[in-house]
Every structure is written in structure tokens, then in C-alpha cells.
PDB file of C-alpha atoms in Angstrom:
ATOM      1  CA  MET F1291     113.385  23.028  83.323  1.00  0.00           C
ATOM      2  CA  ASN F1292     115.240  21.577  86.412  1.00  0.00           C
ATOM      3  CA  LYS F1293     117.936  23.383  88.325  1.00  0.00           C
ATOM      4  CA  ILE F1294     120.834  21.647  86.871  1.00  0.00           C
ATOM      5  CA  VAL F1295     119.666  22.810  83.411  1.00  0.00           C
ATOM      6  CA  GLU F1296     119.267  26.149  84.555  1.00  0.00           C
ATOM      7  CA  ASP F1297     122.653  26.019  86.347  1.00  0.00           C
ATOM      8  CA  VAL F1298     124.575  24.653  83.183  1.00  0.00           C
ATOM      9  CA  ARG F1299     122.893  27.143  81.095  1.00  0.00           C
ATOM     10  CA  GLN F1300     123.790  29.926  83.614  1.00  0.00           C
ATOM     11  CA  VAL F1301     127.453  29.032  83.482  1.00  0.00           C
ATOM     12  CA  ALA F1302     127.448  28.380  79.708  1.00  0.00           C
ATOM     13  CA  GLU F1303     126.201  31.708  78.909  1.00  0.00           C
ATOM     14  CA  GLY F1304     128.367  33.131  81.568  1.00  0.00           C
ATOM     15  CA  LEU F1305     130.985  32.060  79.792  1.00  0.00           C
ATOM     16  CA  GLY F1306     129.635  33.821  76.398  1.00  0.00           C
ATOM     17  CA  LEU F1307     128.504  30.553  75.037  1.00  0.00           C
ATOM     18  CA  SER F1308     125.067  29.894  73.338  1.00  0.00           C
ATOM     19  CA  PHE F1309     123.347  27.148  74.726  1.00  0.00           C
ATOM     20  CA  MET F1310     121.410  24.122  73.692  1.00  0.00           C
ATOM     21  CA  TYR F1311     119.606  21.484  75.589  1.00  0.00           C
ATOM     22  CA  GLU F1312     118.596  18.483  73.727  1.00  0.00           C
ATOM     23  CA  THR F1313     118.597  15.038  72.865  1.00  0.00           C
ATOM     24  CA  MET F1314     121.679  14.640  70.224  1.00  0.00           C
ATOM     25  CA  ALA F1315     119.123  13.637  67.395  1.00  0.00           C
ATOM     26  CA  ARG F1316     117.398  16.596  67.662  1.00  0.00           C
ATOM     27  CA  ALA F1317     120.628  18.664  68.229  1.00  0.00           C
ATOM     28  CA  ASN F1318     122.086  17.440  65.234  1.00  0.00           C
ATOM     29  CA  VAL F1319     118.923  18.441  63.010  1.00  0.00           C
ATOM     30  CA  LEU F1320     119.549  22.116  64.658  1.00  0.00           C
ATOM     31  CA  MET F1321     122.938  22.184  64.274  1.00  0.00           C
ATOM     32  CA  ASP F1322     122.638  21.298  60.392  1.00  0.00           C
ATOM     33  CA  LYS F1323     121.511  25.009  60.172  1.00  0.00           C
ATOM     34  CA  VAL F1324     124.944  26.556  60.874  1.00  0.00           C
ATOM     35  CA  ARG F1325     125.322  29.429  58.435  1.00  0.00           C
ATOM     36  CA  ARG F1326     128.346  31.604  58.092  1.00  0.00           C
ATOM     37  CA  ARG F1327     127.634  35.289  57.664  1.00  0.00           C
ATOM     38  CA  ASN F1328     129.797  38.198  57.475  1.00  0.00           C
ATOM     39  CA  GLY F1329     132.471  36.354  59.283  1.00  0.00           C
ATOM     40  CA  VAL F1330     130.164  35.225  62.046  1.00  0.00           C
ATOM     41  CA  VAL F1331     128.913  31.521  62.238  1.00  0.00           C
ATOM     42  CA  GLU F1332     125.383  30.970  63.822  1.00  0.00           C
ATOM     43  CA  TRP F1333     122.747  28.618  64.056  1.00  0.00           C
ATOM     44  CA  ASN F1334     119.011  29.526  64.514  1.00  0.00           C
ATOM     45  CA  GLY F1335     120.346  32.968  65.200  1.00  0.00           C
ATOM     46  CA  LYS F1336     122.756  32.141  67.861  1.00  0.00           C
ATOM     47  CA  ALA F1337     126.399  32.310  67.720  1.00  0.00           C
ATOM     48  CA  LEU F1338     128.681  29.512  68.072  1.00  0.00           C
ATOM     49  CA  PRO F1339     130.660  28.458  70.075  1.00  0.00           C
ATOM     50  CA  ILE F1340     128.059  26.285  71.904  1.00  0.00           C
ATOM     51  CA  CYS F1341     127.285  24.661  74.893  1.00  0.00           C
ATOM     52  CA  LEU F1342     125.078  21.639  74.180  1.00  0.00           C
ATOM     53  CA  TYR F1343     123.540  19.477  77.441  1.00  0.00           C
ATOM     54  CA  VAL F1344     122.521  16.426  75.809  1.00  0.00           C
ATOM     55  CA  GLN F1345     119.666  15.567  77.609  1.00  0.00           C
ATOM     56  CA  PRO F1346     120.079  12.522  80.273  1.00  0.00           C
ATOM     57  CA  VAL F1347     119.426   8.963  79.022  1.00  0.00           C
ATOM     58  CA  SER F1348     120.969   7.616  82.680  1.00  0.00           C
ATOM     59  CA  GLY F1349     121.597   8.402  86.350  1.00  0.00           C
ATOM     60  CA  ARG F1350     120.596   7.739  89.885  1.00  0.00           C
ATOM     61  CA  ILE F1351     118.061   8.655  92.590  1.00  0.00           C
ATOM     62  CA  ALA F1352     119.847   8.782  95.941  1.00  0.00           C
ATOM     63  CA  TYR F1353     118.177   8.631  99.252  1.00  0.00           C
ATOM     64  CA  ASP F1354     120.039   9.844 102.152  1.00  0.00           C
ATOM     65  CA  ASP F1355     119.783   8.452 106.023  1.00  0.00           C
ATOM     66  CA  VAL F1356     116.398  10.843 106.571  1.00  0.00           C
ATOM     67  CA  GLY F1357     114.789   9.995 103.166  1.00  0.00           C
ATOM     68  CA  ILE F1358     115.544  13.014 101.144  1.00  0.00           C
ATOM     69  CA  ARG F1359     115.831  12.291  97.532  1.00  0.00           C
ATOM     70  CA  ARG F1360     118.366  13.557  95.008  1.00  0.00           C
ATOM     71  CA  ASP F1361     118.139  13.079  91.220  1.00  0.00           C
ATOM     72  CA  ILE F1362     122.016  12.572  89.969  1.00  0.00           C
ATOM     73  CA  PRO F1363     121.975  12.663  86.461  1.00  0.00           C
ATOM     74  CA  SER F1364     124.845  11.295  84.341  1.00  0.00           C
ATOM     75  CA  CYS F1365     125.241  14.418  81.921  1.00  0.00           C
ATOM     76  CA  LEU F1366     126.929  14.637  78.567  1.00  0.00           C
ATOM     77  CA  ILE F1367     127.990  18.038  78.106  1.00  0.00           C
ATOM     78  CA  CYS F1368     129.766  19.285  75.077  1.00  0.00           C
ATOM     79  CA  PHE F1369     131.295  22.077  73.396  1.00  0.00           C
ATOM     80  CA  GLY F1370     131.078  23.034  69.873  1.00  0.00           C
ATOM     81  CA  GLU F1371     132.616  25.238  67.279  1.00  0.00           C
ATOM     82  CA  ALA F1372     132.807  25.562  63.501  1.00  0.00           C
ATOM     83  CA  MET F1373     135.463  23.863  61.780  1.00  0.00           C
ATOM     84  CA  PRO F1374     136.633  25.782  58.439  1.00  0.00           C
ATOM     85  CA  LEU F1375     136.502  23.887  55.112  1.00  0.00           C
ATOM     86  CA  ASP F1376     139.085  21.868  54.295  1.00  0.00           C
ATOM     87  CA  TYR F1377     140.535  22.283  57.775  1.00  0.00           C
ATOM     88  CA  LYS F1378     144.322  21.787  58.405  1.00  0.00           C
ATOM     89  CA  GLY F1379     145.848  19.875  61.395  1.00  0.00           C
ATOM     90  CA  GLU F1380     146.973  23.304  63.125  1.00  0.00           C
ATOM     91  CA  GLU F1381     143.378  24.962  62.845  1.00  0.00           C
ATOM     92  CA  ALA F1382     141.894  21.999  64.143  1.00  0.00           C
ATOM     93  CA  GLU F1383     144.149  21.623  67.294  1.00  0.00           C
ATOM     94  CA  ALA F1384     143.691  25.642  67.891  1.00  0.00           C
ATOM     95  CA  ILE F1385     139.845  24.803  67.962  1.00  0.00           C
ATOM     96  CA  VAL F1386     140.392  21.724  70.114  1.00  0.00           C
ATOM     97  CA  GLU F1387     142.494  23.740  72.720  1.00  0.00           C
ATOM     98  CA  ARG F1388     139.912  26.357  72.604  1.00  0.00           C
ATOM     99  CA  LEU F1389     137.148  23.969  73.676  1.00  0.00           C
ATOM    100  CA  LYS F1390     139.204  22.283  76.363  1.00  0.00           C
ATOM    101  CA  GLY F1391     139.594  25.837  77.543  1.00  0.00           C
ATOM    102  CA  TYR F1392     135.944  26.288  77.723  1.00  0.00           C
ATOM    103  CA  ALA F1393     135.535  22.861  79.309  1.00  0.00           C
ATOM    104  CA  THR F1394     137.910  23.677  82.018  1.00  0.00           C
ATOM    105  CA  GLU F1395     136.061  26.929  82.539  1.00  0.00           C
ATOM    106  CA  PHE F1396     132.601  25.347  82.759  1.00  0.00           C
ATOM    107  CA  ILE F1397     133.996  22.592  85.356  1.00  0.00           C
ATOM    108  CA  GLU F1398     135.418  25.885  87.507  1.00  0.00           C
ATOM    109  CA  GLY F1399     132.314  27.571  87.019  1.00  0.00           C
ATOM    110  CA  MET F1400     129.811  24.719  88.282  1.00  0.00           C
ATOM    111  CA  ASN F1401     131.829  24.023  91.236  1.00  0.00           C
ATOM    112  CA  ALA F1402     131.794  27.864  92.370  1.00  0.00           C
ATOM    113  CA  LEU F1403     127.881  27.839  92.292  1.00  0.00           C
ATOM    114  CA  GLY F1404     128.591  25.775  95.802  1.00  0.00           C
ATOM    115  CA  GLU F1405     125.208  23.885  94.688  1.00  0.00           C
ATOM    116  CA  TYR F1406     126.763  20.356  93.641  1.00  0.00           C
ATOM    117  CA  LEU F1407     129.593  18.102  94.898  1.00  0.00           C
ATOM    118  CA  PRO F1408     132.603  19.243  93.452  1.00  0.00           C
ATOM    119  CA  ILE F1409     133.518  18.148  89.891  1.00  0.00           C
ATOM    120  CA  GLY F1410     137.317  16.941  89.970  1.00  0.00           C
ATOM    121  CA  GLY F1411     139.307  14.058  89.485  1.00  0.00           C
ATOM    122  CA  ASP F1412     140.308  12.445  86.107  1.00  0.00           C
ATOM    123  CA  ILE F1413     137.758  13.997  83.750  1.00  0.00           C
ATOM    124  CA  ASN F1414     137.619  12.042  80.170  1.00  0.00           C
ATOM    125  CA  TYR F1415     136.629  13.862  76.900  1.00  0.00           C
ATOM    126  CA  GLN F1416     136.509  13.042  73.329  1.00  0.00           C
ATOM    127  CA  VAL F1417     136.555  15.046  70.291  1.00  0.00           C
ATOM    128  CA  GLY F1418     134.476  14.645  67.332  1.00  0.00           C
ATOM    129  CA  PHE F1419     135.722  16.174  63.983  1.00  0.00           C
ATOM    130  CA  ASP F1420     132.502  16.648  61.532  1.00  0.00           C
ATOM    131  CA  ARG F1421     130.609  14.430  64.005  1.00  0.00           C
ATOM    132  CA  MET F1422     127.473  15.991  63.153  1.00  0.00           C
ATOM    133  CA  ASP F1423     125.962  16.808  60.007  1.00  0.00           C
ATOM    134  CA  ALA F1424     127.092  20.212  60.377  1.00  0.00           C
ATOM    135  CA  ASN F1425     130.784  20.983  59.843  1.00  0.00           C
ATOM    136  CA  LEU F1426     131.801  21.245  63.593  1.00  0.00           C
ATOM    137  CA  CYS F1427     134.443  20.280  66.020  1.00  0.00           C
ATOM    138  CA  ILE F1428     132.628  18.475  68.995  1.00  0.00           C
ATOM    139  CA  LEU F1429     134.140  18.099  72.395  1.00  0.00           C
ATOM    140  CA  SER F1430     132.477  16.478  74.669  1.00  0.00           C
ATOM    141  CA  MET F1431     132.551  14.832  78.521  1.00  0.00           C
ATOM    142  CA  GLU F1432     130.267  12.982  80.967  1.00  0.00           C
ATOM    143  CA  LEU F1433     129.944  14.331  84.132  1.00  0.00           C
ATOM    144  CA  THR F1434     127.921  13.364  87.216  1.00  0.00           C
ATOM    145  CA  ILE F1435     126.381  16.774  88.519  1.00  0.00           C
ATOM    146  CA  GLU F1436     125.496  15.890  91.907  1.00  0.00           C
ATOM    147  CA  PRO F1437     123.130  18.303  94.055  1.00  0.00           C
ATOM    148  CA  LEU F1438     124.566  18.536  97.747  1.00  0.00           C
ATOM    149  CA  TYR F1439     120.906  18.646  98.988  1.00  0.00           C
ATOM    150  CA  GLY F1440     117.283  19.198  97.413  1.00  0.00           C
ATOM    151  CA  GLU F1441     114.491  16.707  96.319  1.00  0.00           C
ATOM    152  CA  CYS F1442     113.879  15.606  92.870  1.00  0.00           C
TER     153      CYS F1442
END
């Protein structure tokens, strides 16, 4: 796995989140195995909430003045949590607010590493309810995680 994936994993797990790095199609299949046991929601033995780093499908390779290359992927980072069956608006809002909190802490954690250009400015996010086959709320945001230096 490359350094960006490992750093995303480190920050996500540091927030107490499970982590998955997959294509969206494979993540959907794996997340369909979400189970509720004794009040704990889990998939494949891992607890929710989760940080899903969807494998990049685009990005760019940048060369500086001396020919050093940097791989700059367009990253889709998602945070997911189980939804109660027949959820009410207040329950959904509380879950979305928690997911936005994870997103904010994640960005701050990535910036604290000092390995990448700071992530900031206006960051758009999308919220999907029941977007995957499992009964989940997913908050997703597209980020550019640009290394300060290094070769790809």
C-alpha cells in the first residue's frame, strides 16, 4: 500500500474508526454484511463507524523544476455509520452531525501529519441515506491529498 493510504488509515484508526480501502463496488458487497449484535454494529468483525477510502480513479502526476514526481490522487473519503431501521429525521440528523465531526477531525489529523499540503478552504460533502445495500448513512467528500515532496 502506498504512503497516502497508510496515512489515511493511521488518521482514521486514530479517531477510533474502522478502515476500509476498496473500490465502491467491493465496499458495497462487504458493507452488505453489516450485522447488529448485542447493541454493536459490525461488518466482517469490525465495528462501525467506518472510514472508507475509495480507491482513486483519477488524479495527476506533478513534476517540479528538478524533475521530482509526486502522485496527487483525487481521493474520495467516506464516513459511514449504521442507520436505525425506520429512522426518524432527528436520528438521521444526529448521525450526520457525528459523521461531519469525524470528517473535520480527519482533515485536522491529515494536516497535523505535516506530510501534505494543508487541506482547507471550502470542502464539499454529500450525505447519502441507504446509498449502499446495507442500511447506512454515508458522508463522502472528495479531497486532494498532495504530498509536499517525494517520488511516486
